[in-house]
C-alpha cells in the first residue's frame, strides 16, 4: 500500500486509538492520518495510567505525524500538540483553555484533556510519532465518577454546547499540522512562545514527584528552551524536570 492510500479511520469502539494509529504508521500511513473512536476499552494516559473513555461523549483520537525535525526533537511534539489543541479550542470554540506541563489541558483549575505522544519506527525504517489526544467534550458534571468529579471538567461545562466530536477531530488535526509546520520552519522557540501564552501554573508552588520516588517542592519557573520544566526548590537550586508528576502544592 502506498502511504497516500491510507485514510482517516473512524471506529465505534477500540482498545486504544494510539494502538490503531501505531499499527497504521508501521505500515507506512502518511503524515496527518488520524484515528477517531467513539469509545475506548483500554484508553491509556501518561505514566502508564488508564484513560477513562466512556462511549459517545468525548474525543478520543490519535494522529500519525512524520515531522521534518531531528529525532532528538521528537519529545517536544507533546508540547507542540498542546499548543495546537489549546489554540484550536480557544480560537474556534472560544474556550478559556490553559496548559499544564507537559501534556494537560485545563479549564480553570480542572483537567479537561490530555495528550499521549509515542514514537516508533515503521517497517521502512522511518521514525514517526503518534499523537493521542483525549478531550472531555459533552460530559455533564453528573457523568463524572466520584473519583474524578472534583478534578475533571468538560467543554460542555465550560459553555460549548452542541459540540460535534468529528468536527473537533478535523479542527485539531488542521491546527496540529499547521503548528508542526511552524516548528519545522521556525524552530521550537516559536512553539514555546505560544505554549507560554497558555501556561497556567508558571509561578505556582509545585511538588515534583521524581521517577525514583523523591519529592521536590518549589516554584514552577516554566519550561526551558528545550521544553524541560524548571522547578526552583526552597534552597534556590533549579531542577530540570524531564518526566514524573508535577502538581500544585497543597491545592485546596
Ligand atoms: C494523559 O493526560 O495522561 C494523556 C491522556 C491521553 C488519552 C488519549 S485518548 C486517545 C488516545 N488513545 C489513548 O489510549 N490515549 C490517548
Short mmCIF file of N, CA, C and O and ligand atoms in Angstrom, two decimals, residues 14-19 35 37 40 42-53 59-62 103-105 111 113-118 130-135, ligand 1:
data_model
loop_
_atom_site.label_atom_id
_atom_site.label_comp_id
_atom_site.label_asym_id
_atom_site.label_seq_id
_atom_site.Cartn_x
_atom_site.Cartn_y
_atom_site.Cartn_z
N UNK A 14 -12.69 0.67 20.21
CA UNK A 14 -11.38 0.03 20.05
C UNK A 14 -10.73 0.01 21.43
O UNK A 14 -11.24 0.62 22.37
N UNK A 15 -9.62 -0.70 21.55
CA UNK A 15 -8.92 -0.67 22.84
C UNK A 15 -8.30 0.71 23.06
O UNK A 15 -8.57 1.39 24.05
N UNK A 16 -7.48 1.16 22.10
CA UNK A 16 -6.83 2.47 22.21
C UNK A 16 -6.53 2.98 20.81
O UNK A 16 -5.95 2.25 19.99
N UNK A 17 -6.92 4.22 20.55
CA UNK A 17 -6.64 4.78 19.20
C UNK A 17 -5.13 4.90 18.96
O UNK A 17 -4.68 4.86 17.82
N UNK A 18 -4.35 5.04 20.04
CA UNK A 18 -2.90 5.09 19.86
C UNK A 18 -2.37 3.76 19.31
O UNK A 18 -1.47 3.74 18.48
N UNK A 19 -2.94 2.66 19.76
CA UNK A 19 -2.52 1.34 19.26
C UNK A 19 -2.86 1.21 17.77
O UNK A 19 -2.05 0.79 16.96
N UNK A 35 -7.03 8.67 13.63
CA UNK A 35 -7.95 7.61 14.06
C UNK A 35 -8.85 8.22 15.13
O UNK A 35 -8.36 8.81 16.09
N UNK A 37 -12.22 7.33 17.69
CA UNK A 37 -13.11 6.28 18.19
C UNK A 37 -14.16 6.90 19.11
O UNK A 37 -13.89 7.87 19.83
N UNK A 40 -13.23 3.85 23.98
CA UNK A 40 -12.02 3.03 24.10
C UNK A 40 -12.17 2.09 25.30
O UNK A 40 -12.60 2.52 26.37
N UNK A 42 -9.51 0.35 26.50
CA UNK A 42 -8.25 0.36 27.25
C UNK A 42 -7.47 1.63 26.92
O UNK A 42 -6.30 1.58 26.54
N UNK A 43 -8.17 2.78 27.06
CA UNK A 43 -7.53 4.07 26.79
C UNK A 43 -6.36 4.26 27.76
O UNK A 43 -6.47 3.92 28.94
N UNK A 44 -5.26 4.79 27.24
CA UNK A 44 -4.06 4.93 28.06
C UNK A 44 -3.70 6.38 28.27
O UNK A 44 -3.84 7.21 27.37
N UNK A 45 -3.24 6.70 29.48
CA UNK A 45 -2.76 8.04 29.79
C UNK A 45 -1.26 8.01 30.03
O UNK A 45 -0.61 6.97 29.87
N UNK A 46 -0.73 9.17 30.41
CA UNK A 46 0.71 9.27 30.68
C UNK A 46 1.08 8.46 31.92
O UNK A 46 0.24 8.20 32.76
N UNK A 47 2.32 8.09 32.03
CA UNK A 47 2.88 7.35 33.17
C UNK A 47 2.11 6.05 33.44
O UNK A 47 1.89 5.68 34.59
N UNK A 48 1.68 5.41 32.35
CA UNK A 48 1.02 4.10 32.47
C UNK A 48 -0.37 4.13 33.06
O UNK A 48 -0.92 3.08 33.43
N UNK A 49 -0.95 5.32 33.17
CA UNK A 49 -2.29 5.40 33.77
C UNK A 49 -3.37 5.04 32.76
O UNK A 49 -3.16 5.05 31.56
N UNK A 50 -4.56 4.78 33.30
CA UNK A 50 -5.71 4.46 32.45
C UNK A 50 -6.39 5.77 32.05
O UNK A 50 -6.41 6.72 32.84
N UNK A 51 -6.93 5.81 30.82
CA UNK A 51 -7.72 6.99 30.41
C UNK A 51 -9.16 6.54 30.26
O UNK A 51 -9.52 5.82 29.33
N UNK A 52 -9.99 6.96 31.22
CA UNK A 52 -11.39 6.57 31.25
C UNK A 52 -12.07 7.10 29.97
O UNK A 52 -12.02 8.29 29.70
N UNK A 53 -12.70 6.21 29.20
CA UNK A 53 -13.18 6.58 27.86
C UNK A 53 -14.62 6.14 27.60
O UNK A 53 -14.87 5.25 26.78
N UNK A 59 -13.85 13.19 22.88
CA UNK A 59 -12.90 13.00 21.78
C UNK A 59 -11.80 12.03 22.22
O UNK A 59 -11.13 12.27 23.22
N UNK A 60 -11.66 10.93 21.49
CA UNK A 60 -10.52 10.01 21.68
C UNK A 60 -9.92 9.83 20.29
O UNK A 60 -10.57 9.22 19.42
N UNK A 61 -8.76 10.40 20.06
CA UNK A 61 -8.21 10.31 18.71
C UNK A 61 -6.69 10.27 18.75
O UNK A 61 -6.07 10.63 19.77
N UNK A 62 -6.12 9.82 17.65
CA UNK A 62 -4.66 9.78 17.51
C UNK A 62 -4.30 10.14 16.08
O UNK A 62 -5.00 9.74 15.14
N UNK A 103 1.56 17.86 29.46
CA UNK A 103 0.60 17.34 28.48
C UNK A 103 -0.87 17.55 28.82
O UNK A 103 -1.72 16.89 28.23
N UNK A 104 -1.16 18.40 29.80
CA UNK A 104 -2.55 18.50 30.25
C UNK A 104 -3.25 19.74 29.71
O UNK A 104 -2.67 20.83 29.65
N UNK A 105 -4.53 19.57 29.38
CA UNK A 105 -5.39 20.70 29.00
C UNK A 105 -6.31 20.98 30.18
O UNK A 105 -6.93 20.05 30.73
N UNK A 111 -8.92 19.56 34.99
CA UNK A 111 -8.39 19.00 33.75
C UNK A 111 -9.54 18.63 32.81
O UNK A 111 -10.53 18.03 33.23
N UNK A 113 -8.55 17.51 29.46
CA UNK A 113 -7.99 16.66 28.41
C UNK A 113 -6.51 16.42 28.60
O UNK A 113 -5.87 17.03 29.48
N UNK A 114 -5.98 15.50 27.79
CA UNK A 114 -4.56 15.19 27.90
C UNK A 114 -4.02 14.66 26.59
O UNK A 114 -4.78 14.30 25.68
N UNK A 115 -2.70 14.62 26.51
CA UNK A 115 -2.01 14.21 25.28
C UNK A 115 -1.03 13.10 25.61
O UNK A 115 -0.31 13.19 26.62
N UNK A 116 -1.03 12.06 24.79
CA UNK A 116 -0.06 10.97 24.96
C UNK A 116 0.66 10.77 23.63
O UNK A 116 0.08 10.29 22.66
N UNK A 117 1.95 11.16 23.60
CA UNK A 117 2.74 11.01 22.37
C UNK A 117 3.64 9.80 22.48
O UNK A 117 4.25 9.57 23.52
N UNK A 118 3.72 9.05 21.39
CA UNK A 118 4.59 7.88 21.37
C UNK A 118 5.35 7.88 20.04
O UNK A 118 4.82 8.35 19.03
N UNK A 130 3.03 9.08 17.13
CA UNK A 130 1.57 9.00 17.29
C UNK A 130 1.22 10.02 18.37
O UNK A 130 1.74 9.96 19.49
N UNK A 131 0.36 10.97 18.02
CA UNK A 131 -0.10 11.97 18.98
C UNK A 131 -1.52 11.60 19.38
O UNK A 131 -2.46 11.76 18.58
N UNK A 132 -1.69 11.11 20.59
CA UNK A 132 -3.02 10.74 21.08
C UNK A 132 -3.60 11.87 21.90
O UNK A 132 -2.92 12.44 22.77
N UNK A 133 -4.85 12.21 21.62
CA UNK A 133 -5.49 13.31 22.34
C UNK A 133 -6.85 12.86 22.86
O UNK A 133 -7.68 12.31 22.11
N UNK A 134 -7.07 13.07 24.15
CA UNK A 134 -8.38 12.81 24.75
C UNK A 134 -8.91 14.11 25.32
O UNK A 134 -8.19 14.79 26.06
N UNK A 135 -10.13 14.47 24.95
CA UNK A 135 -10.74 15.70 25.49
C UNK A 135 -12.17 15.39 25.93
O UNK A 135 -12.96 14.81 25.18
C1 LIG B 1 -2.91 11.96 29.92
O1 LIG B 1 -3.43 13.00 30.31
O2 LIG B 1 -2.36 11.18 30.71
C2 LIG B 1 -2.95 11.62 28.45
C3 LIG B 1 -4.28 11.07 28.03
C4 LIG B 1 -4.34 10.70 26.57
C5 LIG B 1 -5.62 9.99 26.22
C6 LIG B 1 -5.80 9.80 24.74
S1 LIG B 1 -7.43 9.27 24.32
C7 LIG B 1 -6.92 8.95 22.70
C8 LIG B 1 -5.54 8.34 22.77
N1 LIG B 1 -5.63 6.90 22.95
C9 LIG B 1 -5.17 6.51 24.14
O3 LIG B 1 -5.15 5.32 24.56
N2 LIG B 1 -4.74 7.56 24.83
C10 LIG B 1 -4.87 8.79 24.08
#
